């Protein structure tokens, strides 16, 4: 999770040169790609699917949006906390989509395209829910202040799950613009396989762009609880251009190209020379996309304007390479260094832009023109590779900053879910402050492996302290991983002789056979029904309180008929129940439908509740009939 930070520094930075005597073996980019996609499954909120591979996670956030009268179940937790922040989540979806748009062929060849598309759809399904009306967008669920006061598994959350929105009276052009970009970029990914879904995404993208442009304002002036964590320092002008660029790429509608040409100067696309790219500042990404349109011959009479975009794109590339007039800072080990808090987010984003721009130039038969001279496209790709290799372990500490990759990686990640024993192994409730006392302060490796997570990374001198309370270095984030998908796919798959300037044609993803590794002693309490089973049971704790020194919990259990027929004759077995129950009728040692209900139609649910001072009861279906 981010804290407030300043916009890109304009001061010249000293580039530290020197060759270090490293000797490392080559990296398995295919394995790193697989792990980096798997990380997103650990960040899922909502009802987990039957093919969930990260087995130590469970359902969470099942009442999100309920208080606001809208369904906001699903989506992603941004980092090591349990808040759903709309701006970084949308940027994550945009960058995952861009990774597939550029390198979907390589992902398909490695068998990971299907998993990557699943990761995108988990996000876009939520963004669709968060946009219930053309000029209404929910941009946050939960808040950082109450969330950070607690250290709980997502499955145990007792913190506020309030939803926060923007609308015409409380606008947020940056949030709406980034969400439009995410929807438009994802529509390209799904165009071939699911055209109706792609069209639905484009409808939302068009509405959100119109909302962003017509009702202008910074989203954190409307959703003020986001200011301490994801403040929009750069404003919204970059997101308006970013959204227009992705809508043009997705639709070929001249309206959006005209917007880029007519507003490039006024909104800063042709003026800002950047040395960073990330969830807040999109200018370098816009400039790279517009440069691609120019190289594709699409600029028309806007060519002079688009050339100014391209000059700024190349300023960014040259500064990263250390070949420009104002170069980025690097650590002694050669890593791009922007800030001490979660620096690797800027490394992965820059590496992605360098990689795609290298391929744009190579496809156009051009070189990069920097202050130091002409640079071959291969040099951009080589530098991006050096940054990825550093992350994977080629650094002075010989530490992999991807959890689960290599032999030496962070063991005490600043992440609630991975640092607390899985609810499937020990279902005992973890209280808000109790989690800090028992788990946060525990000086031992995480009980759950957060496979594929890219943590914050080392400081300006390549130093790193693997400690859970060192959140600046050990906290992961979805937007650290998202740009890396494309770079790893490119490095793993090679160029294969295709032209990066031709229209996108994605291959069909290979069928994936999911064989999850069971966690040790993963007896679930209660055992969730597979989504393929006719009856699903979901339990959640809704509140707790203390009475005379004893803690009591209220549990809500939902039974859903997932079959196509009507459910009758239902008998439910409940063990380890030590208190009163409402919503079912007792029948011997079992429970049946309540008196007011004799059947459950297809797709419908019933809810019952109970109270006791223990972990959730074991609930299972003993018998039923379908008619």
CSV table of N, CA and C in Angstrom, one decimal, residues 8-16 275-276 319 322 324-330 336-339:
chain,number,residue,atom,x,y,z
A,8,UNK,N,7.3,13.3,-9.9
A,8,UNK,CA,8.7,13.0,-10.4
A,8,UNK,C,9.7,14.1,-10.2
A,9,UNK,N,10.8,13.8,-9.6
A,9,UNK,CA,11.8,14.8,-9.4
A,9,UNK,C,12.4,15.2,-10.7
A,10,UNK,N,12.6,16.5,-10.8
A,10,UNK,CA,13.2,17.0,-12.1
A,10,UNK,C,14.7,17.2,-11.9
A,11,UNK,N,15.3,17.0,-10.8
A,11,UNK,CA,16.7,17.3,-10.6
A,11,UNK,C,17.6,16.3,-11.2
A,12,UNK,N,18.7,16.7,-11.8
A,12,UNK,CA,19.6,15.7,-12.4
A,12,UNK,C,20.1,14.7,-11.3
A,13,UNK,N,20.2,13.5,-11.7
A,13,UNK,CA,20.6,12.5,-10.7
A,13,UNK,C,21.9,11.8,-11.2
A,14,UNK,N,22.8,11.6,-10.2
A,14,UNK,CA,24.1,11.0,-10.6
A,14,UNK,C,24.0,9.5,-10.8
A,15,UNK,N,24.4,9.1,-12.0
A,15,UNK,CA,24.4,7.7,-12.3
A,15,UNK,C,25.7,7.0,-11.8
A,16,UNK,N,25.5,6.0,-11.0
A,16,UNK,CA,26.6,5.3,-10.4
A,16,UNK,C,27.0,4.2,-11.4
A,275,UNK,N,10.5,10.5,-15.8
A,275,UNK,CA,11.5,9.5,-15.5
A,275,UNK,C,10.8,8.4,-14.6
A,276,UNK,N,9.5,8.4,-14.5
A,276,UNK,CA,8.8,7.3,-13.8
A,276,UNK,C,7.5,7.0,-14.5
A,319,UNK,N,16.5,8.1,-20.4
A,319,UNK,CA,16.9,8.4,-19.0
A,319,UNK,C,17.0,7.1,-18.2
A,322,UNK,N,20.4,5.6,-19.0
A,322,UNK,CA,21.5,6.4,-18.6
A,322,UNK,C,22.2,7.1,-19.7
A,324,UNK,N,20.6,9.8,-21.4
A,324,UNK,CA,19.9,11.1,-21.7
A,324,UNK,C,20.5,12.3,-21.0
A,325,UNK,N,19.7,13.3,-21.0
A,325,UNK,CA,20.1,14.6,-20.3
A,325,UNK,C,19.8,14.6,-18.8
A,326,UNK,N,18.8,13.8,-18.4
A,326,UNK,CA,18.4,13.7,-17.0
A,326,UNK,C,18.1,12.2,-16.7
A,327,UNK,N,19.1,11.5,-16.2
A,327,UNK,CA,19.0,10.1,-16.0
A,327,UNK,C,18.5,9.6,-14.7
A,328,UNK,N,17.9,8.5,-14.7
A,328,UNK,CA,17.3,8.0,-13.4
A,328,UNK,C,18.5,7.5,-12.5
A,329,UNK,N,18.2,7.6,-11.2
A,329,UNK,CA,19.2,7.1,-10.3
A,329,UNK,C,19.3,5.6,-10.3
A,330,UNK,N,20.4,5.0,-10.1
A,330,UNK,CA,20.6,3.5,-10.0
A,330,UNK,C,21.3,3.2,-8.8
A,336,UNK,N,17.3,0.4,-11.1
A,336,UNK,CA,16.6,1.7,-11.1
A,336,UNK,C,16.1,2.0,-9.7
A,337,UNK,N,16.4,3.2,-9.2
A,337,UNK,CA,15.9,3.6,-7.9
A,337,UNK,C,15.2,4.9,-7.9
A,338,UNK,N,13.9,4.8,-7.5
A,338,UNK,CA,13.1,6.0,-7.5
A,338,UNK,C,12.7,6.5,-6.1
A,339,UNK,N,12.4,5.6,-5.2
A,339,UNK,CA,12.1,5.9,-3.9
A,339,UNK,C,12.2,4.7,-3.0
